[in-house]
Short mmCIF file of C-alpha atoms (C1' of nucleotides) in Angstrom, two decimals:
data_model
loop_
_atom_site.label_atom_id
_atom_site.label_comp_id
_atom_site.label_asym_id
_atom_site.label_seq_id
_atom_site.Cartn_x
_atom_site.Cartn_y
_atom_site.Cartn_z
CA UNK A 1 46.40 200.76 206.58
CA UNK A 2 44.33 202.55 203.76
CA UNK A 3 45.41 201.94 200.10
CA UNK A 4 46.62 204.57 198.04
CA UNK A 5 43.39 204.35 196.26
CA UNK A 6 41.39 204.45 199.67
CA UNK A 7 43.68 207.25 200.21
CA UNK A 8 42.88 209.26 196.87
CA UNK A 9 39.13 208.98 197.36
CA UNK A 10 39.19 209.89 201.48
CA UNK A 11 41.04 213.53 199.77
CA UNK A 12 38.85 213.63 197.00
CA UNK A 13 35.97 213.76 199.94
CA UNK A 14 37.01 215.68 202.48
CA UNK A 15 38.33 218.11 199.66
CA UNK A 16 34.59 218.38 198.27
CA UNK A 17 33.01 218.69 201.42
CA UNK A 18 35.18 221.70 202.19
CA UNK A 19 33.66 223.42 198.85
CA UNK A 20 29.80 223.61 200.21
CA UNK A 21 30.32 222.50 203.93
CA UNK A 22 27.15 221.00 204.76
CA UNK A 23 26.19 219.60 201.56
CA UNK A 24 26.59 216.26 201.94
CA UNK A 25 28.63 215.19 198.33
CA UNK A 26 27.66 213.35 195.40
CA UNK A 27 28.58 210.37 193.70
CA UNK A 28 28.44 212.11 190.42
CA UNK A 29 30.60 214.46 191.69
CA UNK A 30 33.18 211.73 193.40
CA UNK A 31 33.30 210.10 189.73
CA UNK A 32 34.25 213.02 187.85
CA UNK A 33 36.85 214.46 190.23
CA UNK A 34 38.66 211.09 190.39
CA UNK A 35 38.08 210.31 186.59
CA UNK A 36 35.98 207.30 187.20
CA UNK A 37 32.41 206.00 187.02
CA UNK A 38 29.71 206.57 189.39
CA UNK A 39 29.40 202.40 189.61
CA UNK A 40 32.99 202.21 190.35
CA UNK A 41 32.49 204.58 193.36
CA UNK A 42 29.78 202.91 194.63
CA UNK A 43 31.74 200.48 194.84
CA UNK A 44 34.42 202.17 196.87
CA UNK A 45 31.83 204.01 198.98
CA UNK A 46 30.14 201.02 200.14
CA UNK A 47 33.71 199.43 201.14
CA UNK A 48 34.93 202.97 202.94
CA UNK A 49 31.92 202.86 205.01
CA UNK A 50 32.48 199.05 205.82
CA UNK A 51 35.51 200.18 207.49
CA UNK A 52 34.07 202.87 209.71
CA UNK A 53 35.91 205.69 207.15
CA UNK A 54 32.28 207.62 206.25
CA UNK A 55 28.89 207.69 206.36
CA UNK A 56 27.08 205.99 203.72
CA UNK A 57 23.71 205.79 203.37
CA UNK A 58 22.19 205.20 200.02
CA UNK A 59 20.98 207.79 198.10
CA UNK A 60 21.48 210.12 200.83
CA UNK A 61 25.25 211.18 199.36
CA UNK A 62 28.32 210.79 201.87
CA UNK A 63 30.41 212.66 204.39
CA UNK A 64 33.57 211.57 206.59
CA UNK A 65 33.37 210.12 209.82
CA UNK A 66 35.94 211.22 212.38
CA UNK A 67 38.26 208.32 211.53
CA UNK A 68 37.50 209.35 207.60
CA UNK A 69 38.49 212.67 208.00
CA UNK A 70 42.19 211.96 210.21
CA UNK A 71 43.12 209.61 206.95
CA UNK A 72 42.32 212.42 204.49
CA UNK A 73 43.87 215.13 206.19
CA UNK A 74 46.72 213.24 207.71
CA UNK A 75 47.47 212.35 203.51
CA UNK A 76 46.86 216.33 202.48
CA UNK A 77 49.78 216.91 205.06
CA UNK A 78 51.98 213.86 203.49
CA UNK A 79 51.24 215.71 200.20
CA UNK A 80 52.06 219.21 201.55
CA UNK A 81 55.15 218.48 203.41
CA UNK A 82 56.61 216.59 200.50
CA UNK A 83 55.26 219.50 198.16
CA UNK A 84 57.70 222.07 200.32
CA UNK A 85 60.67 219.47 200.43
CA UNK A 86 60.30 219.51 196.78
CA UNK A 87 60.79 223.31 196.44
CA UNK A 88 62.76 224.14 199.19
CA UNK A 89 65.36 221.51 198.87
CA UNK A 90 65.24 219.94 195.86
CA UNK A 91 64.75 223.05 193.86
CA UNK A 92 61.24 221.93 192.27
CA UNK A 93 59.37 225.26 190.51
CA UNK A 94 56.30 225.37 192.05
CA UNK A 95 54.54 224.03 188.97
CA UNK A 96 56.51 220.65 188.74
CA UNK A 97 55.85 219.17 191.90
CA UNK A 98 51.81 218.32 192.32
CA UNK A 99 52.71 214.82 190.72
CA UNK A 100 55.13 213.72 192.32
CA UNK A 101 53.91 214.71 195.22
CA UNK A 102 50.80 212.69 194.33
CA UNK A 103 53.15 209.53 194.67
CA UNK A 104 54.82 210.34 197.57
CA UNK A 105 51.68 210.99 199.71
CA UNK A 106 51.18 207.64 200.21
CA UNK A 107 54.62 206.70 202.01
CA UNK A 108 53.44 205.38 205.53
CA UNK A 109 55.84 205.98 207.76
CA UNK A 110 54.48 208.32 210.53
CA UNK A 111 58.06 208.56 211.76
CA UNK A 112 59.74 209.83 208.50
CA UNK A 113 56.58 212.31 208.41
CA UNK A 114 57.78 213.90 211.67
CA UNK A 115 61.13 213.83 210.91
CA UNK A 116 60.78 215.52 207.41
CA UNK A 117 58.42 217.83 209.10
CA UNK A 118 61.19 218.90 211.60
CA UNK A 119 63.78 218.92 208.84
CA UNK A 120 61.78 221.61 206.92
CA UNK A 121 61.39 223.64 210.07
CA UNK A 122 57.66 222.70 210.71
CA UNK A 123 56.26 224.36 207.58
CA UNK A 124 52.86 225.86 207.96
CA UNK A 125 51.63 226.30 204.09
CA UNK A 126 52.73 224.20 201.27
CA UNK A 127 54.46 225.98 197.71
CA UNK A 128 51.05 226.89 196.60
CA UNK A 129 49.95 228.64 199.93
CA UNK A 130 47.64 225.91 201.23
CA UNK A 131 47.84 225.59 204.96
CA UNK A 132 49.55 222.07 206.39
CA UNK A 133 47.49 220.21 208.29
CA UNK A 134 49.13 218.95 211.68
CA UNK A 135 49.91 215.18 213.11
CA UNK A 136 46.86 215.25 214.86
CA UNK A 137 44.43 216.34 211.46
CA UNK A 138 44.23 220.08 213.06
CA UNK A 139 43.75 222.63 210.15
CA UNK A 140 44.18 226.34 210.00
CA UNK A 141 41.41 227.47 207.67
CA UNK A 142 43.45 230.60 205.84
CA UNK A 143 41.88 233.84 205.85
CA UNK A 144 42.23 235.22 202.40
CA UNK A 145 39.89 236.31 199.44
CA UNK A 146 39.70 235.51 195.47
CA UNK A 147 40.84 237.96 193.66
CA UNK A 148 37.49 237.63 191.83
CA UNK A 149 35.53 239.09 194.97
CA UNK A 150 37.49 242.57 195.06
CA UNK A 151 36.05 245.61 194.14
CA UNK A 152 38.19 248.28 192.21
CA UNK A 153 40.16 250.25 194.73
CA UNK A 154 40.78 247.63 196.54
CA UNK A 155 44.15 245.88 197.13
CA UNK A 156 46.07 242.61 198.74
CA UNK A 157 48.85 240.47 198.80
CA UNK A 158 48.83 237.27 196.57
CA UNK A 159 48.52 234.95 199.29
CA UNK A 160 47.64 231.10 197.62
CA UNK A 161 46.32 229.57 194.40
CA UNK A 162 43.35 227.75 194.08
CA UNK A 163 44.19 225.59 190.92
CA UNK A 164 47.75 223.79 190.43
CA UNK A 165 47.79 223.15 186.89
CA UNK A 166 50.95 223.52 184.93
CA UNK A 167 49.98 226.17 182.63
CA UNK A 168 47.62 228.02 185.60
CA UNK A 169 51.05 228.32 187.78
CA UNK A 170 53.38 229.03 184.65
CA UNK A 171 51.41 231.94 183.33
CA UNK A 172 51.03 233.64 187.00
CA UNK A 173 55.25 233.54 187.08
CA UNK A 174 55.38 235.01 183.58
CA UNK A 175 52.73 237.52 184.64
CA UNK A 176 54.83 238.11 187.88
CA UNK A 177 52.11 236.78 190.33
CA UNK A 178 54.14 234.32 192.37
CA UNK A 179 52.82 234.42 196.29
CA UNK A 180 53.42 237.66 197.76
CA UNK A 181 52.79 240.09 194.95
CA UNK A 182 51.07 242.96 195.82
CA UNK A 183 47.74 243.48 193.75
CA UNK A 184 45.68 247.02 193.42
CA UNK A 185 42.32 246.74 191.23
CA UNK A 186 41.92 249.49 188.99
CA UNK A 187 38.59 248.42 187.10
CA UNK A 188 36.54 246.15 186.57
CA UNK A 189 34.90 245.56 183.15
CA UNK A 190 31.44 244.35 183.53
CA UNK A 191 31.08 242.62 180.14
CA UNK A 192 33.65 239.19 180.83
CA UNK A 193 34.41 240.28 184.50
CA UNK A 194 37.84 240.71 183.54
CA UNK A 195 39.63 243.19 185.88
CA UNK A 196 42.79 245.85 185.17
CA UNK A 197 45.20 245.68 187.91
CA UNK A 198 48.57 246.87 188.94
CA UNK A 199 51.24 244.40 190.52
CA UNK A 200 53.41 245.71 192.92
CA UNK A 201 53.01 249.62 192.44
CA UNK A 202 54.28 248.91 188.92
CA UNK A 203 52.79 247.23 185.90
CA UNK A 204 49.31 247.29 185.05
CA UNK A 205 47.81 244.13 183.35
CA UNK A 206 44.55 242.99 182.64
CA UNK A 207 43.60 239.34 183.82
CA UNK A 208 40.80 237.81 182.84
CA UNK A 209 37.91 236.13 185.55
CA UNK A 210 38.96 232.12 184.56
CA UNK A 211 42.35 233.95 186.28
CA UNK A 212 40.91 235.92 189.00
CA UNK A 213 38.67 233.15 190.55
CA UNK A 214 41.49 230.70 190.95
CA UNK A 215 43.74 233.32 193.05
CA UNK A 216 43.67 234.38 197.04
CA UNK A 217 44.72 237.58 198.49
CA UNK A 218 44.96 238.60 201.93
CA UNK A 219 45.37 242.36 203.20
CA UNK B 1 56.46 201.14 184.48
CA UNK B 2 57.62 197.44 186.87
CA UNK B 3 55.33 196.96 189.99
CA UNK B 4 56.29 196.89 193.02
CA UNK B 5 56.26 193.34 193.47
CA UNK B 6 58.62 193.38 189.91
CA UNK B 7 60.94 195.73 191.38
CA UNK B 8 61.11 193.35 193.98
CA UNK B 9 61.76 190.06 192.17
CA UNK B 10 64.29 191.77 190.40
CA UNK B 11 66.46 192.92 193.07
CA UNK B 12 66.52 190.14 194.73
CA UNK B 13 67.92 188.16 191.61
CA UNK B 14 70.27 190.94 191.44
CA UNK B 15 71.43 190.29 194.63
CA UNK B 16 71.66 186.39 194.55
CA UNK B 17 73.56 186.86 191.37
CA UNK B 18 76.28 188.61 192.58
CA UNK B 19 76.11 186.06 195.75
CA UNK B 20 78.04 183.78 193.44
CA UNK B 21 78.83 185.30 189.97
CA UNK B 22 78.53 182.69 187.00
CA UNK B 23 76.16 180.54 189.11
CA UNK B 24 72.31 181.36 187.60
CA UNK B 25 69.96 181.91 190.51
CA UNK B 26 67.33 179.12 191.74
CA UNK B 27 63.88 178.85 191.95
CA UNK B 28 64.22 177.73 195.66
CA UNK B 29 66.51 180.06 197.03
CA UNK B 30 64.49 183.50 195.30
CA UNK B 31 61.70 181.87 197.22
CA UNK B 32 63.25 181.48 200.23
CA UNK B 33 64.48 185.33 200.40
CA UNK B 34 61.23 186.97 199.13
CA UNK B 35 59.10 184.49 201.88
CA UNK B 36 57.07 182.85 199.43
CA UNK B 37 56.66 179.44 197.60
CA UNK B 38 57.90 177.86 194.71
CA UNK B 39 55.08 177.94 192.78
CA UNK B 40 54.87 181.63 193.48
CA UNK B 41 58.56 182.15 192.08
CA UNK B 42 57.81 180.66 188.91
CA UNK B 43 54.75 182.38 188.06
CA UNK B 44 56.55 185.41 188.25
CA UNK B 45 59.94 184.38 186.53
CA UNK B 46 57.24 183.38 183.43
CA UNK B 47 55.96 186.85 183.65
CA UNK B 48 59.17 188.67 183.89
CA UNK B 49 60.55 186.38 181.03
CA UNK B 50 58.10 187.48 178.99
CA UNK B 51 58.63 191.41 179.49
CA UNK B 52 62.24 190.33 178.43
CA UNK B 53 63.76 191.40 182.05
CA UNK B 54 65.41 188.04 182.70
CA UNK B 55 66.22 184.83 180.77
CA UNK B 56 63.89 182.63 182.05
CA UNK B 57 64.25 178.63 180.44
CA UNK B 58 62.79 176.34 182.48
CA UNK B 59 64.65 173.90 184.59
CA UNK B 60 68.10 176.00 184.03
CA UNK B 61 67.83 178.88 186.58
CA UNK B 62 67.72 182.47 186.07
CA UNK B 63 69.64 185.47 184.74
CA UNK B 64 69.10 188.96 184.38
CA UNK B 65 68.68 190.47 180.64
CA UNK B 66 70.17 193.38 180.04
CA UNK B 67 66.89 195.31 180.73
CA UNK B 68 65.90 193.47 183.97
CA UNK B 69 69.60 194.37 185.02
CA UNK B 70 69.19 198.07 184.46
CA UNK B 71 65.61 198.01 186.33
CA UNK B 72 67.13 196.08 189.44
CA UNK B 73 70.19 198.51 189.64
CA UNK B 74 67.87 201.17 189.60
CA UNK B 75 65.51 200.26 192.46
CA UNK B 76 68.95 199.57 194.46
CA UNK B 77 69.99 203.46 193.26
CA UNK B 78 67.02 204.75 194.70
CA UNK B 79 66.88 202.54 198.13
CA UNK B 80 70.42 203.59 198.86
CA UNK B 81 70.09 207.35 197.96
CA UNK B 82 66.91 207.21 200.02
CA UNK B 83 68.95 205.94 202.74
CA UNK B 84 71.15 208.32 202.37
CA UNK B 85 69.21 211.12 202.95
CA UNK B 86 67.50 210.22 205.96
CA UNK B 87 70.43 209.19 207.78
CA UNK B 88 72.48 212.00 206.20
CA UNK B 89 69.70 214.75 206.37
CA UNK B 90 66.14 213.31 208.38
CA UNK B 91 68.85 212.37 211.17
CA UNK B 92 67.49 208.95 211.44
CA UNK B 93 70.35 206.17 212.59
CA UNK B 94 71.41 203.87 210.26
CA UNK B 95 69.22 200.89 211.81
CA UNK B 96 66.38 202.75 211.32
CA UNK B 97 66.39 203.24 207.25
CA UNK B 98 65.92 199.99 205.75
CA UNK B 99 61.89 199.41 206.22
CA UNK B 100 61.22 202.71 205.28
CA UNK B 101 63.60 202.92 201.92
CA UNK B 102 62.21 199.69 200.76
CA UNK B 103 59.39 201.92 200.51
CA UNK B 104 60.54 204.47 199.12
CA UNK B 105 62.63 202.69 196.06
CA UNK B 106 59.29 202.09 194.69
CA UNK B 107 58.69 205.92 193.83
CA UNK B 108 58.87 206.03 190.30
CA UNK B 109 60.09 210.45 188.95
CA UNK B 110 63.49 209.72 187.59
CA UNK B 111 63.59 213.77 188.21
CA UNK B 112 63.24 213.32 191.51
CA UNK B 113 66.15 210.69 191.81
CA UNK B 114 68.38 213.14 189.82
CA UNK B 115 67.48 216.34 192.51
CA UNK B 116 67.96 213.94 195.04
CA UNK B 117 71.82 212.51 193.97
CA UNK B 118 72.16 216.46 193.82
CA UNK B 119 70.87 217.12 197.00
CA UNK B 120 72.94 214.80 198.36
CA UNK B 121 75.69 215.60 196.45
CA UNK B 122 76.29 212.94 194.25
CA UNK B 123 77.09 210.40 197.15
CA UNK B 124 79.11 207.36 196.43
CA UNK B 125 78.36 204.79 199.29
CA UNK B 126 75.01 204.34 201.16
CA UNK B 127 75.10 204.55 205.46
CA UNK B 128 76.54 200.43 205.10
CA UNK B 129 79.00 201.43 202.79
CA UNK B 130 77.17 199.81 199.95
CA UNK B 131 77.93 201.63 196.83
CA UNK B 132 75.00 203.46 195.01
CA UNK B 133 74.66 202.64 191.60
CA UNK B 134 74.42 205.41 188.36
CA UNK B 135 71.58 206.37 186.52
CA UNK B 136 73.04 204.63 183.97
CA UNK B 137 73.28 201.47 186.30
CA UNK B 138 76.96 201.72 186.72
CA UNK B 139 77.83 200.17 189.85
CA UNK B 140 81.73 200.24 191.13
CA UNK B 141 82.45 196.60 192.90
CA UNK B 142 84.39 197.86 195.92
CA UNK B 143 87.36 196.62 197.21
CA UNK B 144 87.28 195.03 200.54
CA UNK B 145 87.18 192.10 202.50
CA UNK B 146 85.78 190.16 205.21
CA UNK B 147 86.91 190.15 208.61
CA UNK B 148 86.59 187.11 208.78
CA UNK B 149 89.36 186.19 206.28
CA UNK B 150 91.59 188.81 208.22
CA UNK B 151 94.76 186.63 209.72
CA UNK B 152 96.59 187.88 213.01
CA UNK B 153 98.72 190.46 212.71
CA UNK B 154 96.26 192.19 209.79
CA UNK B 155 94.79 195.11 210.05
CA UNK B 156 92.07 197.64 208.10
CA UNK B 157 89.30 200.16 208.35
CA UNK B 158 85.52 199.02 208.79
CA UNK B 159 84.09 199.93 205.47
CA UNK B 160 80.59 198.47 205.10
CA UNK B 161 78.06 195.67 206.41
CA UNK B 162 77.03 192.87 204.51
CA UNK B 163 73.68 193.11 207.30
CA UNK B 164 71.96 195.15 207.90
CA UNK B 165 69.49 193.80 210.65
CA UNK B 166 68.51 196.29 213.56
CA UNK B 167 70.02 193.80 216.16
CA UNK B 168 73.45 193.38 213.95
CA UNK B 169 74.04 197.17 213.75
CA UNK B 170 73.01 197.98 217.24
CA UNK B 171 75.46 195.72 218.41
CA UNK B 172 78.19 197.11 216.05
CA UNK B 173 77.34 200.62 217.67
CA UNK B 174 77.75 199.52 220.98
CA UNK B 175 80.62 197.90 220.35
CA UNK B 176 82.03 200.73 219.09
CA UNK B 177 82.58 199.38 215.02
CA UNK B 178 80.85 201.44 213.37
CA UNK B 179 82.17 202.60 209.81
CA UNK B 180 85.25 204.12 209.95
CA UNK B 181 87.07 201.87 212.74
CA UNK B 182 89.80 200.95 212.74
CA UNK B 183 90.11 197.04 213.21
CA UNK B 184 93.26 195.06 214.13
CA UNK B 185 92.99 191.24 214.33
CA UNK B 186 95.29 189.90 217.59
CA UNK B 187 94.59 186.09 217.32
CA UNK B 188 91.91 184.12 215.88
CA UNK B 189 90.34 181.23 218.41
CA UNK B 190 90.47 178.09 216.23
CA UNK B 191 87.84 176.32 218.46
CA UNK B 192 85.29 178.72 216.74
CA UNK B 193 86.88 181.32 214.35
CA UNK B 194 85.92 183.91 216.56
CA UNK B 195 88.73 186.53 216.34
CA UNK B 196 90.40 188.66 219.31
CA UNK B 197 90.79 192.68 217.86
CA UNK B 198 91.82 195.61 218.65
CA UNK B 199 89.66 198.70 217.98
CA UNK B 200 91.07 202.16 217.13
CA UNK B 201 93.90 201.25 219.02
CA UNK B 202 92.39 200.98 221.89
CA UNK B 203 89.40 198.35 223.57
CA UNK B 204 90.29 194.57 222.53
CA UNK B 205 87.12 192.72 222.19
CA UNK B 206 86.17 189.04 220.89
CA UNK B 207 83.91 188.67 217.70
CA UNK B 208 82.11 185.66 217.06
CA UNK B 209 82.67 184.50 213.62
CA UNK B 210 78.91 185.52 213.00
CA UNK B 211 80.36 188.75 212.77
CA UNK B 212 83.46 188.62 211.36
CA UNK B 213 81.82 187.37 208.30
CA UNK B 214 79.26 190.27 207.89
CA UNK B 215 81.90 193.09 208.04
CA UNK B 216 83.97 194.21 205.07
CA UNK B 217 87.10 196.09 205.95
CA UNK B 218 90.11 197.72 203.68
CA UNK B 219 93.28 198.87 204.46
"C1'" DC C 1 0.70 216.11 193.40
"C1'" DC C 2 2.51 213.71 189.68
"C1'" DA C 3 5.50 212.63 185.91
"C1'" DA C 4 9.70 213.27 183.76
"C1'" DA C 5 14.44 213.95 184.49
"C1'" DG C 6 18.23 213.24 186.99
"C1'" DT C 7 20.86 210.67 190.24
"C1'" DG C 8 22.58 206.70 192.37
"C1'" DC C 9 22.30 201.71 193.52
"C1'" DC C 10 22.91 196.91 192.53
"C1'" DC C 11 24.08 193.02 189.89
"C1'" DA C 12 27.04 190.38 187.54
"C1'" DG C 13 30.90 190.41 185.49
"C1'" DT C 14 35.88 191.77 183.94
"C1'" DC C 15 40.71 192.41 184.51
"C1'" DA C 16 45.19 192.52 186.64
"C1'" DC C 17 48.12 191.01 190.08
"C1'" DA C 18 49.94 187.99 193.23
"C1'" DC C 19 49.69 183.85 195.49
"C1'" DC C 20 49.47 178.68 196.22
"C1'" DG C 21 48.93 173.11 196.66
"C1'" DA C 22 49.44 169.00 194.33
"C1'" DG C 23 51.38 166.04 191.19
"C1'" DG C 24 54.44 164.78 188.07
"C1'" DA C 25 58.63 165.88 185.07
"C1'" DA C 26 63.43 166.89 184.93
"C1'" DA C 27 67.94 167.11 187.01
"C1'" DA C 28 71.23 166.03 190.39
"C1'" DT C 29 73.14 162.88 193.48
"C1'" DT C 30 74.56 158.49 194.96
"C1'" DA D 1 69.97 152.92 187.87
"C1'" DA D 2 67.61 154.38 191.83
"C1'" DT D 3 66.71 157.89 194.84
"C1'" DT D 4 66.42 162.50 196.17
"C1'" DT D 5 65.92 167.15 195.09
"C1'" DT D 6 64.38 170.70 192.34
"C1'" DC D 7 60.97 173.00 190.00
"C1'" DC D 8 57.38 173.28 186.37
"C1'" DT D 9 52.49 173.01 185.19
"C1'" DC D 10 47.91 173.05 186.15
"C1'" DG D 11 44.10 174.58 188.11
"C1'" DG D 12 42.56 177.39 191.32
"C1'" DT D 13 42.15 181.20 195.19
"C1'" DG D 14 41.77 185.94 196.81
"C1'" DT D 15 41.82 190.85 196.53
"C1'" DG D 16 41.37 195.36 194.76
"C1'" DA D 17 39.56 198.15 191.51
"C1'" DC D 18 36.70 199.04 187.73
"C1'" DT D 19 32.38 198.85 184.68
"C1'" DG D 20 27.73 198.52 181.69
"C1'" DG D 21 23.07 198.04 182.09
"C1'" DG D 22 18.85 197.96 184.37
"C1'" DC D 23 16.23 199.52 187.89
"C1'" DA D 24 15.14 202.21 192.27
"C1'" DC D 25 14.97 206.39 194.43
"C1'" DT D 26 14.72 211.62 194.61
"C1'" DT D 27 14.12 215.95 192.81
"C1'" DT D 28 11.94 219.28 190.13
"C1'" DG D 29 8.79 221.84 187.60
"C1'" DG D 30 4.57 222.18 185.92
#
DNA sequence: CCAAAGTGCCCAGTCACACCGAGGAAAATT
DNA sequence: AATTTTCCTCGGTGTGACTGGGCACTTTGG
């Protein structure tokens, strides 16, 4: 049974892997996204691999075994699943939820997993529009764009956010770009990358790139 | 922010307290219901003394401060609503909570307690009948009794389980007193107190006193 | 191809938390 | 008052996680 900081780091992993697959990832890296040192994950590193959870090899940075990889996803869907409870029936905004979530991703009762997972109708993406993974660590990779990437003229449907911060999620309600708003790109202005679009065949707005490359669209 | 292991202690010196009101709680017995030693006991006591969440003078036996009161009745708030909801709403069976709530109790977003009671709507007893305290650690004392005090020719409802072992509530369910039964005592076997009964006015069965004395009824 | 820069490892230690055996002190029992 | 029971204190264990500093390895850019 991995501890909840075993648990934190497998995520923190498998979640940096996914960003360059094939690069192997970096303790540097490891230490900043989990607010530590790079002696302190060392530390952990060495003791993950101990257990079979990844391949480390020093100096040679790290990736998940199989085993690895079933703990971190199998902890993403804990997070996810308890993410939609939140919203869905405890009437969570989207923007309150990541931390407690954070806590309740480490319950470890495989049984209460199913049966929440039933309960919410076998959920496929979480509030934010990641995909869930399933029991058995399978993954749907989504098929959607960042806004960033489009080219004016073209147009999508706000599909999932990349970043979950409070004030990232509580500007894109105010703006009115909750999942499922429609987005048409007018221009785009060379100078900051900033781009004019229209939401839902109404408003125009501008947003500005720091916006644009933490947003997903699909057609 | 208690530990877990706090949260714990705490309870269970809740519990023993009410065991036998005026009487402070002993070294021994806390040990003997958390499954650990003495010496164990009384490191902790020292440490929770010193947070000022029980009076703690050596020799003389334990009470709850006012604090260490509030902190208990909380972490028995959250097991019970927790319970709640997966029997109520996760469809588990009421033998089936107890390991995973004791889990659970240890999640710490008051929010999420108050979305929950909500949820739940505001429930008053947990699946044993075990009344869930207020945020503000208000707790109502119910009124009922043992069985096992029940003389021939009494009668009353099944209200709540002072057990709540997987063995002890199977057997209730198959024997059909479950909460909600109606009980009637026909004559009480002085050999060993177990007691003949009617149930809803129907089966008559024989309870050993084992039983008797771990089921609260009330007219 | 080499040296500087950057990255990461290892050591030795800290800190917090929880636990425990042994021995003797205090309290309860008789 | 003597004996039994309770339980406190002391010193110590183990684990999990973190860390600064020094050095080893790798990368990079000339």
């Amino acid at each position: 049974m991995p501890s909840h900081t075993e648990e934190n780091y497998l995520k923190a992993i498998y979640k940096l892997s996914e960003e360059q697959p094939g690069v192997e990832v970096s303790t540097n890296r490891i230490a900043e996204v989990l607010q530590t040192r790079p002696a302190s994950v060392t530390d952990m590193l060495r003791r993950l691999g101990e257990k079979g959870l990844l391949h480390y090899e020093r100096y040679r940075g790290v990736s998940l075994t199989h085993d690895g990889r079933r703990v971190a996803l199998l902890t993403i869907r804990k997070h996810r699943l308890w993410e939609v409870f939140l919203v869905n029936k405890l009437g969570f905004n989207w923007d309150e939820v990541h931390e407690v979530a954070e806590e309740m991703e480490h319950l470890q009762s495989p049984l209460l997993m199913r049966r929440l997972d039933e309960f919410l109708s076998f959920p496929q993406l979480d509030p934010h529009g990641d995909p869930i993974p399933a029991e058995d660590g399978a993954i749907v990779r989504p098929q959607h764009r960042l806004v960033s990437d489009l080219q004016p003229g073209e147009e999508g449907t706000v599909m999932a956010v990349k970043n979950t911060s409070v004030p990232f999620l509580r500007y894109l309600d105010k703006a009115g770009l909750s999942l499922g708003a429609k987005i048409e790109v007018l221009d785009k202005i060379a100078f900051d990358n900033s781009l004019e679009i229209r939401i839902n065949d109404n408003k125009v707005t501008l947003i500005s790139h720091e916006i644009s490359c933490n947003l997903f669209v699909a057609d």
